[in-house]
Amino acid sequence: LPMALTVVFSFFERTMFWMEPGFTLFSYNNFFFSARLENFLVSMKYSALAVIICFVLGFPVAVFIRRSIPQVAQHRVILLSILPCMAS
């Protein structure tokens, strides 16, 4: 439902403080022919880079924890490694 409403509202016409029903392509024109598209693509590039770096760093740690630490203590080790990130 939220995604469907986003699509419906993307065709509405913007007024000063609200959006009025009406089929316009101004939002898409504004997105594709302004700096917003470039900002979006740069954001996607950096987010993909962050995912790759996290995978490259996190996967060996996960394999190490799985293979080197007894099964009883694995959950505690993972919790102790994640807890500082949650506290900050």
mmCIF file of N, CA and C in Angstrom:
data_model
loop_
_atom_site.group_PDB
_atom_site.id
_atom_site.type_symbol
_atom_site.label_atom_id
_atom_site.label_comp_id
_atom_site.label_asym_id
_atom_site.label_seq_id
_atom_site.Cartn_x
_atom_site.Cartn_y
_atom_site.Cartn_z
ATOM 1 N N LEU A 1 0.818 -1.203 0.000
ATOM 2 C CA LEU A 1 0.000 0.000 0.000
ATOM 3 C C LEU A 1 0.861 1.267 0.000
ATOM 4 N N PRO A 2 1.914 1.380 0.836
ATOM 5 C CA PRO A 2 2.733 2.598 0.781
ATOM 6 C C PRO A 2 3.390 2.824 -0.581
ATOM 7 N N MET A 3 3.861 1.761 -1.215
ATOM 8 C CA MET A 3 4.485 1.921 -2.525
ATOM 9 C C MET A 3 3.454 2.351 -3.569
ATOM 10 N N ALA A 4 2.265 1.802 -3.481
ATOM 11 C CA ALA A 4 1.213 2.190 -4.417
ATOM 12 C C ALA A 4 0.852 3.664 -4.224
ATOM 13 N N LEU A 5 0.766 4.118 -2.983
ATOM 14 C CA LEU A 5 0.476 5.528 -2.731
ATOM 15 C C LEU A 5 1.604 6.425 -3.227
ATOM 16 N N THR A 6 2.839 5.973 -3.110
ATOM 17 C CA THR A 6 3.966 6.753 -3.623
ATOM 18 C C THR A 6 3.850 6.929 -5.126
ATOM 19 N N VAL A 7 3.504 5.870 -5.821
ATOM 20 C CA VAL A 7 3.330 5.962 -7.271
ATOM 21 C C VAL A 7 2.178 6.892 -7.622
ATOM 22 N N VAL A 8 1.063 6.782 -6.920
ATOM 23 C CA VAL A 8 -0.093 7.641 -7.196
ATOM 24 C C VAL A 8 0.256 9.101 -6.920
ATOM 25 N N PHE A 9 0.889 9.383 -5.773
ATOM 26 C CA PHE A 9 1.222 10.762 -5.424
ATOM 27 C C PHE A 9 2.296 11.347 -6.330
ATOM 28 N N SER A 10 3.085 10.510 -6.979
ATOM 29 C CA SER A 10 4.132 11.037 -7.854
ATOM 30 C C SER A 10 3.549 11.721 -9.087
ATOM 31 N N PHE A 11 2.314 11.440 -9.424
ATOM 32 C CA PHE A 11 1.664 12.081 -10.568
ATOM 33 C C PHE A 11 0.825 13.291 -10.161
ATOM 34 N N PHE A 12 0.714 13.564 -8.856
ATOM 35 C CA PHE A 12 -0.095 14.694 -8.402
ATOM 36 C C PHE A 12 0.629 16.006 -8.695
ATOM 37 N N GLU A 13 -0.155 17.067 -8.747
ATOM 38 C CA GLU A 13 0.388 18.404 -8.962
ATOM 39 C C GLU A 13 0.648 19.055 -7.613
ATOM 40 N N ARG A 14 1.828 19.637 -7.472
ATOM 41 C CA ARG A 14 2.178 20.275 -6.196
ATOM 42 C C ARG A 14 1.640 21.702 -6.159
ATOM 43 N N THR A 15 1.048 22.043 -5.007
ATOM 44 C CA THR A 15 0.658 23.420 -4.758
ATOM 45 C C THR A 15 1.603 23.941 -3.684
ATOM 46 N N MET A 16 1.277 25.070 -3.079
ATOM 47 C CA MET A 16 2.193 25.669 -2.114
ATOM 48 C C MET A 16 2.441 24.752 -0.912
ATOM 49 N N PHE A 17 1.371 24.219 -0.317
ATOM 50 C CA PHE A 17 1.527 23.411 0.881
ATOM 51 C C PHE A 17 0.937 22.014 0.768
ATOM 52 N N TRP A 18 0.430 21.645 -0.369
ATOM 53 C CA TRP A 18 -0.266 20.376 -0.500
ATOM 54 C C TRP A 18 -0.089 19.860 -1.921
ATOM 55 N N MET A 19 -0.634 18.688 -2.193
ATOM 56 C CA MET A 19 -0.598 18.113 -3.533
ATOM 57 C C MET A 19 -2.033 17.891 -3.992
ATOM 58 N N GLU A 20 -2.330 18.377 -5.163
ATOM 59 C CA GLU A 20 -3.671 18.267 -5.724
ATOM 60 C C GLU A 20 -3.710 17.132 -6.739
ATOM 61 N N PRO A 21 -4.799 16.360 -6.766
ATOM 62 C CA PRO A 21 -4.910 15.309 -7.779
ATOM 63 C C PRO A 21 -4.889 15.904 -9.177
ATOM 64 N N GLY A 22 -4.140 15.285 -10.027
ATOM 65 C CA GLY A 22 -4.019 15.735 -11.412
ATOM 66 C C GLY A 22 -2.833 15.023 -12.034
ATOM 67 N N PHE A 23 -3.002 14.555 -13.225
ATOM 68 C CA PHE A 23 -1.960 13.767 -13.876
ATOM 69 C C PHE A 23 -0.934 14.697 -14.518
ATOM 70 N N THR A 24 0.236 14.832 -13.868
ATOM 71 C CA THR A 24 1.340 15.605 -14.437
ATOM 72 C C THR A 24 2.610 14.779 -14.347
ATOM 73 N N LEU A 25 3.514 15.036 -15.261
ATOM 74 C CA LEU A 25 4.812 14.367 -15.255
ATOM 75 C C LEU A 25 5.917 15.304 -14.770
ATOM 76 N N PHE A 26 5.541 16.384 -14.095
ATOM 77 C CA PHE A 26 6.523 17.364 -13.645
ATOM 78 C C PHE A 26 7.522 16.753 -12.669
ATOM 79 N N SER A 27 7.070 15.890 -11.776
ATOM 80 C CA SER A 27 7.981 15.284 -10.800
ATOM 81 C C SER A 27 9.051 14.456 -11.499
ATOM 82 N N TYR A 28 8.658 13.715 -12.499
ATOM 83 C CA TYR A 28 9.624 12.896 -13.235
ATOM 84 C C TYR A 28 10.545 13.764 -14.082
ATOM 85 N N ASN A 29 9.994 14.816 -14.684
ATOM 86 C CA ASN A 29 10.810 15.748 -15.443
ATOM 87 C C ASN A 29 11.826 16.419 -14.527
ATOM 88 N N ASN A 30 11.394 16.816 -13.358
ATOM 89 C CA ASN A 30 12.273 17.453 -12.390
ATOM 90 C C ASN A 30 13.362 16.492 -11.923
ATOM 91 N N PHE A 31 13.035 15.229 -11.762
ATOM 92 C CA PHE A 31 14.015 14.246 -11.295
ATOM 93 C C PHE A 31 15.061 13.950 -12.360
ATOM 94 N N PHE A 32 14.621 13.689 -13.580
ATOM 95 C CA PHE A 32 15.545 13.245 -14.621
ATOM 96 C C PHE A 32 16.358 14.369 -15.252
ATOM 97 N N PHE A 33 15.877 15.588 -15.202
ATOM 98 C CA PHE A 33 16.577 16.687 -15.867
ATOM 99 C C PHE A 33 17.094 17.725 -14.881
ATOM 100 N N SER A 34 17.444 17.291 -13.679
ATOM 101 C CA SER A 34 18.054 18.191 -12.700
ATOM 102 C C SER A 34 19.195 17.437 -12.027
ATOM 103 N N ALA A 35 19.741 18.021 -11.014
ATOM 104 C CA ALA A 35 20.863 17.401 -10.303
ATOM 105 C C ALA A 35 20.414 16.231 -9.427
ATOM 106 N N ARG A 36 19.139 16.029 -9.283
ATOM 107 C CA ARG A 36 18.650 14.946 -8.432
ATOM 108 C C ARG A 36 19.053 13.572 -8.958
ATOM 109 N N LEU A 37 19.021 13.389 -10.256
ATOM 110 C CA LEU A 37 19.409 12.097 -10.831
ATOM 111 C C LEU A 37 20.882 11.818 -10.557
ATOM 112 N N GLU A 38 21.732 12.818 -10.741
ATOM 113 C CA GLU A 38 23.152 12.637 -10.475
ATOM 114 C C GLU A 38 23.389 12.325 -8.997
ATOM 115 N N ASN A 39 22.699 13.021 -8.103
ATOM 116 C CA ASN A 39 22.827 12.746 -6.672
ATOM 117 C C ASN A 39 22.364 11.336 -6.343
ATOM 118 N N PHE A 40 21.290 10.908 -6.967
ATOM 119 C CA PHE A 40 20.780 9.559 -6.742
ATOM 120 C C PHE A 40 21.790 8.518 -7.199
ATOM 121 N N LEU A 41 22.387 8.714 -8.378
ATOM 122 C CA LEU A 41 23.357 7.748 -8.900
ATOM 123 C C LEU A 41 24.627 7.711 -8.051
ATOM 124 N N VAL A 42 25.071 8.857 -7.576
ATOM 125 C CA VAL A 42 26.240 8.889 -6.692
ATOM 126 C C VAL A 42 25.925 8.180 -5.381
ATOM 127 N N SER A 43 24.739 8.383 -4.856
ATOM 128 C CA SER A 43 24.330 7.700 -3.622
ATOM 129 C C SER A 43 24.284 6.188 -3.820
ATOM 130 N N MET A 44 23.766 5.749 -4.960
ATOM 131 C CA MET A 44 23.724 4.311 -5.243
ATOM 132 C C MET A 44 25.125 3.735 -5.382
ATOM 133 N N LYS A 45 26.041 4.494 -5.973
ATOM 134 C CA LYS A 45 27.421 4.036 -6.129
ATOM 135 C C LYS A 45 28.078 3.850 -4.756
ATOM 136 N N TYR A 46 27.914 4.837 -3.871
ATOM 137 C CA TYR A 46 28.523 4.740 -2.555
ATOM 138 C C TYR A 46 27.863 3.662 -1.692
ATOM 139 N N SER A 47 26.574 3.480 -1.838
ATOM 140 C CA SER A 47 25.915 2.430 -1.063
ATOM 141 C C SER A 47 26.347 1.052 -1.541
ATOM 142 N N ALA A 48 26.518 0.862 -2.846
ATOM 143 C CA ALA A 48 27.016 -0.415 -3.362
ATOM 144 C C ALA A 48 28.444 -0.661 -2.894
ATOM 145 N N LEU A 49 29.262 0.379 -2.878
ATOM 146 C CA LEU A 49 30.635 0.251 -2.385
ATOM 147 C C LEU A 49 30.651 -0.126 -0.903
ATOM 148 N N ALA A 50 29.759 0.478 -0.116
ATOM 149 C CA ALA A 50 29.686 0.154 1.301
ATOM 150 C C ALA A 50 29.251 -1.288 1.521
ATOM 151 N N VAL A 51 28.301 -1.773 0.722
ATOM 152 C CA VAL A 51 27.861 -3.169 0.840
ATOM 153 C C VAL A 51 28.999 -4.117 0.508
ATOM 154 N N ILE A 52 29.756 -3.809 -0.539
ATOM 155 C CA ILE A 52 30.874 -4.677 -0.924
ATOM 156 C C ILE A 52 31.948 -4.695 0.158
ATOM 157 N N ILE A 53 32.288 -3.535 0.702
ATOM 158 C CA ILE A 53 33.308 -3.473 1.758
ATOM 159 C C ILE A 53 32.852 -4.229 2.997
ATOM 160 N N CYS A 54 31.595 -4.052 3.389
ATOM 161 C CA CYS A 54 31.083 -4.776 4.562
ATOM 162 C C CYS A 54 31.085 -6.277 4.331
ATOM 163 N N PHE A 55 30.760 -6.705 3.130
ATOM 164 C CA PHE A 55 30.777 -8.130 2.831
ATOM 165 C C PHE A 55 32.191 -8.675 2.865
ATOM 166 N N VAL A 56 33.133 -7.939 2.277
ATOM 167 C CA VAL A 56 34.527 -8.396 2.242
ATOM 168 C C VAL A 56 35.111 -8.466 3.654
ATOM 169 N N LEU A 57 34.753 -7.536 4.520
ATOM 170 C CA LEU A 57 35.265 -7.549 5.889
ATOM 171 C C LEU A 57 34.479 -8.486 6.799
ATOM 172 N N GLY A 58 33.180 -8.568 6.600
ATOM 173 C CA GLY A 58 32.337 -9.330 7.520
ATOM 174 C C GLY A 58 32.296 -10.813 7.255
ATOM 175 N N PHE A 59 32.388 -11.222 6.022
ATOM 176 C CA PHE A 59 32.279 -12.645 5.706
ATOM 177 C C PHE A 59 33.417 -13.467 6.306
ATOM 178 N N PRO A 60 34.673 -13.035 6.191
ATOM 179 C CA PRO A 60 35.737 -13.820 6.844
ATOM 180 C C PRO A 60 35.588 -13.883 8.361
ATOM 181 N N VAL A 61 35.113 -12.810 8.965
ATOM 182 C CA VAL A 61 34.896 -12.829 10.419
ATOM 183 C C VAL A 61 33.812 -13.834 10.774
ATOM 184 N N ALA A 62 32.744 -13.871 10.001
ATOM 185 C CA ALA A 62 31.658 -14.826 10.250
ATOM 186 C C ALA A 62 32.142 -16.265 10.076
ATOM 187 N N VAL A 63 32.948 -16.503 9.048
ATOM 188 C CA VAL A 63 33.491 -17.853 8.840
ATOM 189 C C VAL A 63 34.412 -18.228 9.987
ATOM 190 N N PHE A 64 35.236 -17.286 10.444
ATOM 191 C CA PHE A 64 36.122 -17.551 11.578
ATOM 192 C C PHE A 64 35.334 -17.899 12.826
ATOM 193 N N ILE A 65 34.294 -17.123 13.115
ATOM 194 C CA ILE A 65 33.477 -17.393 14.301
ATOM 195 C C ILE A 65 32.803 -18.751 14.175
ATOM 196 N N ARG A 66 32.323 -19.073 13.010
ATOM 197 C CA ARG A 66 31.616 -20.349 12.810
ATOM 198 C C ARG A 66 32.541 -21.544 12.946
ATOM 199 N N ARG A 67 33.754 -21.437 12.448
ATOM 200 C CA ARG A 67 34.649 -22.585 12.437
ATOM 201 C C ARG A 67 35.551 -22.690 13.657
ATOM 202 N N SER A 68 35.881 -21.578 14.311
ATOM 203 C CA SER A 68 36.885 -21.605 15.369
ATOM 204 C C SER A 68 36.313 -21.598 16.778
ATOM 205 N N ILE A 69 35.130 -21.079 16.946
ATOM 206 C CA ILE A 69 34.565 -20.932 18.282
ATOM 207 C C ILE A 69 33.513 -22.002 18.486
ATOM 208 N N PRO A 70 33.506 -22.635 19.677
ATOM 209 C CA PRO A 70 32.497 -23.668 19.947
ATOM 210 C C PRO A 70 31.071 -23.128 19.771
ATOM 211 N N GLN A 71 30.186 -24.005 19.400
ATOM 212 C CA GLN A 71 28.817 -23.604 19.071
ATOM 213 C C GLN A 71 28.110 -22.961 20.260
ATOM 214 N N VAL A 72 28.451 -23.375 21.453
ATOM 215 C CA VAL A 72 27.804 -22.821 22.641
ATOM 216 C C VAL A 72 28.144 -21.337 22.800
ATOM 217 N N ALA A 73 29.353 -20.944 22.440
ATOM 218 C CA ALA A 73 29.802 -19.565 22.653
ATOM 219 C C ALA A 73 29.627 -18.672 21.437
ATOM 220 N N GLN A 74 29.197 -19.177 20.321
ATOM 221 C CA GLN A 74 29.102 -18.374 19.101
ATOM 222 C C GLN A 74 28.153 -17.189 19.245
ATOM 223 N N HIS A 75 27.012 -17.407 19.859
ATOM 224 C CA HIS A 75 26.045 -16.323 20.017
ATOM 225 C C HIS A 75 26.612 -15.218 20.912
ATOM 226 N N ARG A 76 27.344 -15.595 21.940
ATOM 227 C CA ARG A 76 27.931 -14.599 22.842
ATOM 228 C C ARG A 76 29.010 -13.786 22.130
ATOM 229 N N VAL A 77 29.811 -14.433 21.323
ATOM 230 C CA VAL A 77 30.865 -13.726 20.602
ATOM 231 C C VAL A 77 30.254 -12.751 19.600
ATOM 232 N N ILE A 78 29.238 -13.165 18.905
ATOM 233 C CA ILE A 78 28.569 -12.273 17.954
ATOM 234 C C ILE A 78 27.927 -11.098 18.692
ATOM 235 N N LEU A 79 27.292 -11.368 19.814
ATOM 236 C CA LEU A 79 26.688 -10.300 20.606
ATOM 237 C C LEU A 79 27.750 -9.331 21.094
ATOM 238 N N LEU A 80 28.881 -9.837 21.568
ATOM 239 C CA LEU A 80 29.944 -8.962 22.047
ATOM 240 C C LEU A 80 30.577 -8.160 20.919
ATOM 241 N N SER A 81 30.546 -8.652 19.716
ATOM 242 C CA SER A 81 31.098 -7.891 18.596
ATOM 243 C C SER A 81 30.101 -6.854 18.061
ATOM 244 N N ILE A 82 28.823 -7.092 18.215
ATOM 245 C CA ILE A 82 27.806 -6.165 17.710
ATOM 246 C C ILE A 82 27.419 -5.120 18.760
ATOM 247 N N LEU A 83 27.518 -5.452 20.032
ATOM 248 C CA LEU A 83 27.069 -4.570 21.105
ATOM 249 C C LEU A 83 27.709 -3.178 21.083
ATOM 250 N N PRO A 84 29.009 -3.020 20.849
ATOM 251 C CA PRO A 84 29.567 -1.659 20.790
ATOM 252 C C PRO A 84 28.953 -0.808 19.672
ATOM 253 N N CYS A 85 28.605 -1.431 18.563
ATOM 254 C CA CYS A 85 27.967 -0.670 17.479
ATOM 255 C C CYS A 85 26.568 -0.233 17.849
ATOM 256 N N MET A 86 25.875 -1.047 18.631
ATOM 257 C CA MET A 86 24.522 -0.699 19.040
ATOM 258 C C MET A 86 24.536 0.401 20.101
ATOM 259 N N ALA A 87 25.570 0.418 20.943
ATOM 260 C CA ALA A 87 25.648 1.422 22.010
ATOM 261 C C ALA A 87 25.995 2.801 21.454
ATOM 262 N N SER A 88 26.719 2.846 20.363
ATOM 263 C CA SER A 88 27.102 4.147 19.828
ATOM 264 C C SER A 88 25.968 4.740 19.024
#
